[in-house]
XYZ file of C-alpha atoms in Angstrom:
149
model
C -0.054 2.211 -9.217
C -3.509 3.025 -10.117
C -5.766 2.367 -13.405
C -6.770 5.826 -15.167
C -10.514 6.753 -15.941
C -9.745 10.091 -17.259
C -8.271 9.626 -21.044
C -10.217 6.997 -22.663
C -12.426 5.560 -19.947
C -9.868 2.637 -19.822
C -6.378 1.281 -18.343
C -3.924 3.509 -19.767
C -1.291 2.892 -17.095
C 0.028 -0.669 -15.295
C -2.200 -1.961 -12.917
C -0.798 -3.766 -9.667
C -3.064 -5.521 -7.492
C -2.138 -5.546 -3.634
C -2.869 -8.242 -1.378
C -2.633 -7.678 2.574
C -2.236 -10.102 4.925
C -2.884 -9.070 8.854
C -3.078 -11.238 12.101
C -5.015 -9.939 15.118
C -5.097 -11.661 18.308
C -4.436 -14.886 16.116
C -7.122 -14.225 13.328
C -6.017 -13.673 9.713
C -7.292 -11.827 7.218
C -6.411 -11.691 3.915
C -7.369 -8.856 1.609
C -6.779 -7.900 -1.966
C -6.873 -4.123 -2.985
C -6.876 -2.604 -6.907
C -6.868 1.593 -6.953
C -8.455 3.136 -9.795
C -7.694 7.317 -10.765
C -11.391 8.909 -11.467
C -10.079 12.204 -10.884
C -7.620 14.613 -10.240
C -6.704 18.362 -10.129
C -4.337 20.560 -8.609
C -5.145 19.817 -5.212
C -6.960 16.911 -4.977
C -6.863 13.015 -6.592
C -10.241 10.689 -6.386
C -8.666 7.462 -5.900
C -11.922 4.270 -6.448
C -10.767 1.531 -4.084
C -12.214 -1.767 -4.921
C -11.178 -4.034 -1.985
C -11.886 -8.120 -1.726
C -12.021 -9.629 1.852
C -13.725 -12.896 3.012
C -15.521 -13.489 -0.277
C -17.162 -10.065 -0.348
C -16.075 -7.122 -2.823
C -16.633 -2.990 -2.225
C -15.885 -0.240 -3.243
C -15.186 3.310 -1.988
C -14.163 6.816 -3.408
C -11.806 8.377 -1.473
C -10.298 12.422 -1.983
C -6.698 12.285 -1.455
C -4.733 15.575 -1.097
C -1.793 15.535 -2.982
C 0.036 17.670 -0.396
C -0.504 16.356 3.174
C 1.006 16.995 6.912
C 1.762 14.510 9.345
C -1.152 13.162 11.511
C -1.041 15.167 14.798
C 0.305 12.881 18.001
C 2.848 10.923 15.628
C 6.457 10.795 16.324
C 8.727 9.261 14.918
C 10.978 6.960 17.018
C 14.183 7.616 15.252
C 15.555 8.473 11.728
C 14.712 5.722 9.103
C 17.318 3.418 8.033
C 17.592 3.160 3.959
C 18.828 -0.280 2.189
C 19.115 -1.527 -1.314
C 17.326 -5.027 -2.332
C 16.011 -7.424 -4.449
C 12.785 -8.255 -3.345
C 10.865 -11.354 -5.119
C 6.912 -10.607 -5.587
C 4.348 -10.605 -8.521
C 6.871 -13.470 -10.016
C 9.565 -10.949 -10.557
C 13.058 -10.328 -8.778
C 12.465 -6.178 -8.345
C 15.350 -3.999 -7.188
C 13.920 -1.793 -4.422
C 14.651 0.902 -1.993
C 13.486 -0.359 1.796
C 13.282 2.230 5.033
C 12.825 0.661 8.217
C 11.069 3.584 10.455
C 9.796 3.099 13.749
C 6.807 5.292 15.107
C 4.947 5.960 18.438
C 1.423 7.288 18.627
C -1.260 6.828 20.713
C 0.368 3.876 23.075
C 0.803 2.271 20.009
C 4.476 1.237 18.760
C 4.917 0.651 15.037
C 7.920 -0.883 13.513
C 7.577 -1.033 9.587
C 10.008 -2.238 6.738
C 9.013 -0.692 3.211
C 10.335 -1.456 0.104
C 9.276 0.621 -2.886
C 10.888 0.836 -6.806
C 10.543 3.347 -9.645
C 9.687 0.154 -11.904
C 6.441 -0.762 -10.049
C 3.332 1.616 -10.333
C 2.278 2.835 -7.238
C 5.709 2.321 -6.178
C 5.080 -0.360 -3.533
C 6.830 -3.734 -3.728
C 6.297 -5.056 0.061
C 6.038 -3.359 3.316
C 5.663 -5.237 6.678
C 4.128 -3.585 9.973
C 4.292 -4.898 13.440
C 2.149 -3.036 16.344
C 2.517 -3.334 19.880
C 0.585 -1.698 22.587
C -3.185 -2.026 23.413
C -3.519 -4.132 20.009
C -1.234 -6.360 19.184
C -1.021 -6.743 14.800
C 1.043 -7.909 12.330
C 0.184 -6.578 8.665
C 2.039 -7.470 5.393
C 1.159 -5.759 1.995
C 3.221 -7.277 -1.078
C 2.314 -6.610 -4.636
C 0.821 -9.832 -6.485
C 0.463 -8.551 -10.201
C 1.203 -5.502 -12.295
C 1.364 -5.340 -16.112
C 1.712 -2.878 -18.667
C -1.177 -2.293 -20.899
């Protein structure tokens, strides 16, 4: 889910806003994330990232490929498992698709649950990571907002 720059110069899609939550070594953080489209072509998308955290706001451009491989040194632990649910978030009961994956790079093990749906841009409903290893984190992404404009 992303705001589009290219048409008029304004929203012409919904916009979610994502809020992340992630504790390290018993410090939270709490962060809030809106994507904005300023470009794409055939290749390539330039996604503007304006990100909130501890009561300061940036932003970054980042080029996204819109055909990418898997990082080198990742495996993946063993086949996802797919479910069906209703997930509540952004005030809304949203039926979504969920993987659970588990992944090993690095010395790091990563056990995420993902839930996306067709009816939320950007896809993303909620998606919950737990890393153990040389850094131990817990990170939780749920969508707060999204409206059609």
């Amino acid at each position: 889910g992303i705001r589009d720059k290219l048409v008029t110069g304004v929203q012409t899609c919904a916009l979610p806003i994502l809020k992340t939550t992630s504790s390290v070594a018993g410090n939270k953080t709490v962060t809030e994330m809106t994507q904005t489209l300023v470009a794409v072509d055939a290749s390539n998308a330039v996604i503007e990232i304006e990100t909130k955290m501890m009561g300061q706001t940036t932003k970054t451009k980042t080029n996204i490929p819109l055909k990418a491989a898997a990082p080198a040194g990742t495996q993946q632990a063993k086949a996802p498992v797919q479910t069906s649910e209703t997930i509540q978030a952004a005030g809304k009961s949203i039926a979504a698709k969920c993987v659970d994956m588990d992944t090993n790079a690095n010395g790091m093990q990563t056990s995420t649950h993902a839930c996306t749906s067709d009816t939320v841009p950007g896809a993303l409903v909620k998606s919950t990571s737990k890393t153990s290893g040389a850094v131990k984190m817990e990170t939780v992404t749920e969508l707060v907002e999204f409206a059609a404009k």
